[in-house]
mmCIF file of C-alpha atoms in Angstrom:
data_model
loop_
_atom_site.group_PDB
_atom_site.id
_atom_site.type_symbol
_atom_site.label_atom_id
_atom_site.label_comp_id
_atom_site.label_asym_id
_atom_site.label_seq_id
_atom_site.Cartn_x
_atom_site.Cartn_y
_atom_site.Cartn_z
ATOM 1 C CA MET A 1 0.000 0.000 0.000
ATOM 2 C CA THR A 2 1.286 3.472 -0.859
ATOM 3 C CA ILE A 3 1.808 6.116 1.823
ATOM 4 C CA GLY A 4 -1.224 7.938 0.442
ATOM 5 C CA GLY A 5 -3.277 4.780 0.842
ATOM 6 C CA VAL A 6 -2.034 4.328 4.408
ATOM 7 C CA GLN A 7 -2.922 7.939 5.133
ATOM 8 C CA ARG A 8 -6.449 7.550 3.818
ATOM 9 C CA PHE A 9 -7.018 4.191 5.546
ATOM 10 C CA THR A 10 -5.623 5.394 8.871
ATOM 11 C CA GLY A 11 -7.780 8.500 8.764
ATOM 12 C CA ALA A 12 -10.902 6.504 7.954
ATOM 13 C CA VAL A 13 -10.460 3.959 10.746
ATOM 14 C CA GLY A 14 -9.554 6.739 13.191
ATOM 15 C CA VAL A 15 -12.797 8.568 12.435
ATOM 16 C CA ALA A 16 -14.785 5.342 12.652
ATOM 17 C CA ALA A 17 -13.161 4.250 15.930
ATOM 18 C CA GLY A 18 -13.610 7.637 17.571
ATOM 19 C CA ALA A 19 -17.244 7.883 16.493
ATOM 20 C CA VAL A 20 -18.133 4.351 17.622
ATOM 21 C CA MET A 21 -16.466 4.664 21.019
ATOM 22 C CA LEU A 22 -17.913 8.107 21.710
ATOM 23 C CA THR A 23 -21.365 6.693 20.938
ATOM 24 C CA GLN A 24 -21.121 4.191 23.776
ATOM 25 C CA THR A 25 -20.068 6.717 26.431
ATOM 26 C CA PRO A 26 -23.553 8.235 27.036
ATOM 27 C CA LEU A 27 -24.938 4.739 27.653
ATOM 28 C CA TYR A 28 -23.114 4.764 31.008
ATOM 29 C CA PHE A 29 -25.285 7.662 32.204
ATOM 30 C CA VAL A 30 -28.740 6.657 30.954
ATOM 31 C CA TYR A 31 -29.756 4.890 34.181
ATOM 32 C CA SER A 32 -29.207 6.185 37.705
ATOM 33 C CA GLY A 33 -29.316 2.694 39.186
ATOM 34 C CA ALA A 34 -28.443 -0.733 37.843
ATOM 35 C CA PRO A 35 -28.822 -0.677 34.044
ATOM 36 C CA PRO A 36 -30.517 -3.522 32.148
ATOM 37 C CA ASP A 37 -28.234 -6.168 30.717
ATOM 38 C CA TRP A 38 -28.797 -5.016 27.130
ATOM 39 C CA ASN A 39 -27.475 -1.554 27.979
ATOM 40 C CA VAL A 40 -24.226 -2.924 29.369
ATOM 41 C CA LEU A 41 -23.738 -5.462 26.580
ATOM 42 C CA ILE A 42 -24.385 -2.913 23.815
ATOM 43 C CA ARG A 43 -21.917 -0.400 25.236
ATOM 44 C CA VAL A 44 -19.336 -3.165 25.697
ATOM 45 C CA LEU A 45 -19.867 -4.371 22.123
ATOM 46 C CA LEU A 46 -19.498 -0.827 20.740
ATOM 47 C CA SER A 47 -16.337 -0.330 22.776
ATOM 48 C CA LEU A 48 -14.842 -3.625 21.566
ATOM 49 C CA ILE A 49 -15.588 -2.697 17.952
ATOM 50 C CA GLY A 50 -13.919 0.670 18.486
ATOM 51 C CA ILE A 51 -10.895 -0.983 20.118
ATOM 52 C CA THR A 52 -10.569 -3.335 17.143
ATOM 53 C CA LEU A 53 -10.639 -0.369 14.735
ATOM 54 C CA LEU A 54 -7.964 1.399 16.756
ATOM 55 C CA VAL A 55 -5.452 -1.400 16.132
ATOM 56 C CA PRO A 56 -5.033 -0.572 12.409
ATOM 57 C CA PHE A 57 -5.239 3.139 13.296
ATOM 58 C CA LEU A 58 -2.208 2.814 15.582
ATOM 59 C CA ALA A 59 -0.327 0.697 13.052
ATOM 60 C CA GLY A 60 -1.068 3.177 10.263
ATOM 61 C CA LEU A 61 -0.070 6.173 12.376
ATOM 62 C CA ARG A 62 3.240 4.528 13.219
ATOM 63 C CA ARG A 63 3.855 3.760 9.540
ATOM 64 C CA LEU A 64 3.213 7.366 8.513
ATOM 65 C CA PHE A 65 5.606 8.810 11.089
ATOM 66 C CA VAL A 66 8.361 6.301 10.272
ATOM 67 C CA ALA A 67 7.957 6.999 6.560
ATOM 68 C CA ALA A 68 8.279 10.734 7.236
ATOM 69 C CA ASP A 69 11.461 10.299 9.303
ATOM 70 C CA PRO A 70 12.984 6.798 9.782
ATOM 71 C CA GLY A 71 15.148 8.187 12.591
ATOM 72 C CA LEU A 72 12.016 8.587 14.705
ATOM 73 C CA GLU A 73 11.119 4.904 14.565
ATOM 74 C CA TRP A 74 11.877 4.351 18.244
ATOM 75 C CA VAL A 75 9.470 7.134 19.266
ATOM 76 C CA ALA A 76 6.830 5.824 16.871
ATOM 77 C CA THR A 77 7.252 2.343 18.319
ATOM 78 C CA MET A 78 6.872 3.718 21.848
ATOM 79 C CA MET A 79 3.694 5.494 20.767
ATOM 80 C CA PHE A 80 2.372 2.304 19.187
ATOM 81 C CA GLY A 81 3.250 0.204 22.246
ATOM 82 C CA ALA A 82 1.590 2.615 24.677
ATOM 83 C CA GLY A 83 -1.495 2.728 22.465
ATOM 84 C CA MET A 84 -1.707 -1.054 22.300
ATOM 85 C CA LEU A 85 -1.357 -1.340 26.085
ATOM 86 C CA TYR A 86 -4.168 1.183 26.465
ATOM 87 C CA LEU A 87 -6.352 -0.945 24.191
ATOM 88 C CA ALA A 88 -5.412 -4.122 26.061
ATOM 89 C CA VAL A 89 -6.384 -2.798 29.499
ATOM 90 C CA SER A 90 -9.576 -1.324 28.033
ATOM 91 C CA MET A 91 -10.516 -4.685 26.538
ATOM 92 C CA VAL A 92 -9.887 -6.456 29.841
ATOM 93 C CA ALA A 93 -12.050 -3.928 31.711
ATOM 94 C CA GLN A 94 -14.847 -4.268 29.148
ATOM 95 C CA SER A 95 -14.693 -8.066 29.375
ATOM 96 C CA MET A 96 -14.975 -7.871 33.160
ATOM 97 C CA GLU A 97 -18.059 -5.655 32.821
ATOM 98 C CA ALA A 98 -19.771 -8.009 30.399
ATOM 99 C CA GLY A 99 -18.832 -11.103 32.401
ATOM 100 C CA ALA A 100 -20.239 -9.676 35.631
ATOM 101 C CA VAL A 101 -23.554 -8.852 33.952
ATOM 102 C CA ILE A 102 -23.848 -12.200 32.197
ATOM 103 C CA ALA A 103 -23.165 -14.080 35.435
ATOM 104 C CA ALA A 104 -25.505 -12.007 37.642
ATOM 105 C CA VAL A 105 -29.054 -13.227 38.220
ATOM 106 C CA ASP A 106 -30.455 -9.720 38.739
ATOM 107 C CA PRO A 107 -29.425 -6.495 36.963
ATOM 108 C CA ILE A 108 -26.282 -4.914 38.458
ATOM 109 C CA ASP A 109 -24.062 -1.962 37.717
ATOM 110 C CA PRO A 110 -20.852 -3.846 36.841
ATOM 111 C CA THR A 111 -18.687 -0.747 37.356
ATOM 112 C CA THR A 112 -19.601 -0.505 41.044
ATOM 113 C CA THR A 113 -21.160 -3.832 42.068
ATOM 114 C CA GLY A 114 -19.758 -7.351 42.212
ATOM 115 C CA ALA A 115 -16.418 -8.981 42.853
ATOM 116 C CA LEU A 116 -14.998 -7.816 39.504
ATOM 117 C CA ALA A 117 -15.861 -4.129 39.917
ATOM 118 C CA PRO A 118 -12.797 -3.056 41.993
ATOM 119 C CA GLY A 119 -10.513 -4.685 39.429
ATOM 120 C CA GLN A 120 -11.783 -2.292 36.779
ATOM 121 C CA TRP A 121 -11.128 0.932 38.657
ATOM 122 C CA LEU A 122 -7.430 1.270 37.889
ATOM 123 C CA LEU A 123 -7.896 -0.144 34.382
ATOM 124 C CA TYR A 124 -10.364 2.617 33.523
ATOM 125 C CA GLY A 125 -8.593 5.169 35.711
ATOM 126 C CA THR A 126 -4.916 5.450 36.651
ATOM 127 C CA THR A 127 -3.578 2.779 34.280
ATOM 128 C CA ALA A 128 -5.496 4.139 31.295
ATOM 129 C CA ARG A 129 -4.414 7.683 32.129
ATOM 130 C CA LEU A 130 -0.727 6.715 32.272
ATOM 131 C CA MET A 131 -0.815 4.851 28.962
ATOM 132 C CA SER A 132 -2.805 7.662 27.339
ATOM 133 C CA ALA A 133 -0.284 10.246 28.559
ATOM 134 C CA LEU A 134 2.679 8.266 27.228
ATOM 135 C CA PHE A 135 0.961 7.773 23.874
ATOM 136 C CA LEU A 136 0.012 11.447 23.575
ATOM 137 C CA PHE A 137 3.438 12.780 24.565
ATOM 138 C CA ALA A 138 5.061 10.527 21.955
ATOM 139 C CA ALA A 139 2.478 11.537 19.349
ATOM 140 C CA ALA A 140 3.017 15.232 20.119
ATOM 141 C CA TYR A 141 6.770 14.847 19.658
ATOM 142 C CA LEU A 142 6.285 13.036 16.344
ATOM 143 C CA VAL A 143 3.872 15.679 15.075
ATOM 144 C CA ALA A 144 6.351 18.413 15.964
ATOM 145 C CA ARG A 145 9.205 16.653 14.134
ATOM 146 C CA THR A 146 7.298 15.739 10.957
ATOM 147 C CA ASP A 147 4.638 17.141 8.643
ATOM 148 C CA VAL A 148 2.323 14.142 8.907
ATOM 149 C CA LEU A 149 -0.269 16.084 10.928
ATOM 150 C CA PRO A 150 -0.967 19.789 11.530
ATOM 151 C CA ASP A 151 0.704 21.478 14.493
ATOM 152 C CA TRP A 152 -2.575 21.959 16.381
ATOM 153 C CA ILE A 153 -2.967 18.181 16.624
ATOM 154 C CA GLY A 154 0.380 18.031 18.405
ATOM 155 C CA ARG A 155 -0.450 20.918 20.736
ATOM 156 C CA CYS A 156 -3.745 19.274 21.658
ATOM 157 C CA ALA A 157 -1.915 15.985 22.279
ATOM 158 C CA THR A 158 0.465 17.721 24.693
ATOM 159 C CA ALA A 159 -2.384 19.404 26.578
ATOM 160 C CA LEU A 160 -4.317 16.136 26.833
ATOM 161 C CA ALA A 161 -1.215 14.276 27.991
ATOM 162 C CA VAL A 162 -0.810 16.754 30.863
ATOM 163 C CA ILE A 163 -4.502 16.422 31.740
ATOM 164 C CA ASN A 164 -4.152 12.645 31.819
ATOM 165 C CA LEU A 165 -1.171 12.895 34.160
ATOM 166 C CA LEU A 166 -3.155 15.126 36.510
ATOM 167 C CA PHE A 167 -5.680 12.318 36.947
ATOM 168 C CA VAL A 168 -3.106 9.599 37.720
ATOM 169 C CA PRO A 169 -3.273 10.236 41.530
ATOM 170 C CA SER A 170 -7.079 9.832 41.493
ATOM 171 C CA MET A 171 -6.568 6.313 42.855
ATOM 172 C CA PHE A 172 -5.920 7.894 46.279
ATOM 173 C CA PHE A 173 -9.308 9.652 46.407
ATOM 174 C CA GLY A 174 -11.819 6.866 46.987
ATOM 175 C CA SER A 175 -14.040 4.964 44.584
ATOM 176 C CA ASP A 176 -17.267 6.955 44.363
ATOM 177 C CA ALA A 177 -18.290 6.976 40.697
ATOM 178 C CA ALA A 178 -20.347 10.130 41.304
ATOM 179 C CA ASP A 179 -17.214 12.088 42.262
ATOM 180 C CA PHE A 180 -15.344 14.019 39.599
ATOM 181 C CA TYR A 181 -11.912 13.008 40.945
ATOM 182 C CA SER A 182 -11.750 9.464 42.304
ATOM 183 C CA ALA A 183 -10.476 6.046 41.239
ATOM 184 C CA GLU A 184 -13.572 5.539 39.083
ATOM 185 C CA GLY A 185 -14.940 9.084 39.116
ATOM 186 C CA TRP A 186 -16.674 10.409 36.040
ATOM 187 C CA GLY A 187 -13.896 12.935 35.469
ATOM 188 C CA THR A 188 -11.173 10.320 35.700
ATOM 189 C CA THR A 189 -12.841 7.822 33.413
ATOM 190 C CA ALA A 190 -15.619 9.232 31.224
ATOM 191 C CA LEU A 191 -14.501 12.839 30.718
ATOM 192 C CA VAL A 192 -10.769 12.353 30.163
ATOM 193 C CA GLY A 193 -11.350 9.154 28.202
ATOM 194 C CA SER A 194 -13.813 10.963 25.936
ATOM 195 C CA LEU A 195 -11.335 13.791 25.330
ATOM 196 C CA PHE A 196 -8.813 11.188 24.194
ATOM 197 C CA LEU A 197 -11.381 9.741 21.774
ATOM 198 C CA VAL A 198 -12.164 13.222 20.444
ATOM 199 C CA TRP A 199 -8.441 13.649 19.735
ATOM 200 C CA ILE A 200 -8.395 10.359 17.818
ATOM 201 C CA LEU A 201 -11.451 11.443 15.823
ATOM 202 C CA ALA A 202 -9.858 14.823 15.057
ATOM 203 C CA THR A 203 -6.619 13.115 14.027
ATOM 204 C CA GLY A 204 -8.531 10.869 11.642
ATOM 205 C CA VAL A 205 -10.250 13.877 10.088
ATOM 206 C CA ALA A 206 -6.903 15.703 9.765
ATOM 207 C CA LEU A 207 -5.379 12.717 7.964
ATOM 208 C CA LEU A 208 -8.288 12.524 5.527
ATOM 209 C CA ARG A 209 -8.038 16.259 4.823
ATOM 210 C CA ALA A 210 -4.293 15.944 4.260
ATOM 211 C CA TYR A 211 -4.937 13.111 1.814
ATOM 212 C CA GLN A 212 -7.492 15.190 -0.079
ATOM 213 C CA ASP A 213 -5.093 18.148 -0.176
ATOM 214 C CA SER A 214 -2.334 15.939 -1.603
ATOM 215 C CA LEU A 215 -4.717 14.710 -4.313
ATOM 216 C CA ALA A 216 -5.648 18.299 -5.164
ATOM 217 C CA ARG A 217 -1.975 19.331 -5.405
ATOM 218 C CA THR A 218 -1.236 16.367 -7.655
ATOM 219 C CA ALA A 219 -4.183 17.185 -9.914
ATOM 220 C CA SER A 220 -3.221 20.861 -10.181
ATOM 221 C CA SER A 221 0.381 20.084 -11.069
ATOM 222 C CA SER A 222 -0.520 17.581 -13.786
#
């Protein structure tokens, strides 16, 4: 596949992944108590689909940065590795949610109730925030050193990386999901996680626009 093809494909899967995963976020806030099983299973399924789409997105992003500057391969590999670890812990947390609901006789909130709930708190919170920060710092550096993406994507990545780091200590502030800043607080998990997904969506759009611009330049020069 040509670099242009990688650019277009990576942008498309980034937009798709961001859109799918942002769609499932509101499903966590539809019910004040224990949600019905279908609610949990649908949001888990949407998240797993989004995670699957993010695998080729990460691979494509790495390929684009390495093609732009082979000397940055180690940074691109670090970015890819951090992104894959983020996806791995997210998939484990989602599997624990679905498993708890499937096994329960009565409806439960799998993020707060059951033996598996505490195991998810760091996966959705501190661990996810650390991996997100590492990924975003690496991505910001790569954007600054290449012309793969516009500068504002890199600046946003840096700002989001700092925000993610600020939420790493949330594990010391209890486990109330209604709190903004706690191990599983809505700020720690839903808000910061959604901002990360918005960045992925914006990156996908930027890649598609860059691909269209390159086509236009080629057409005008021919």
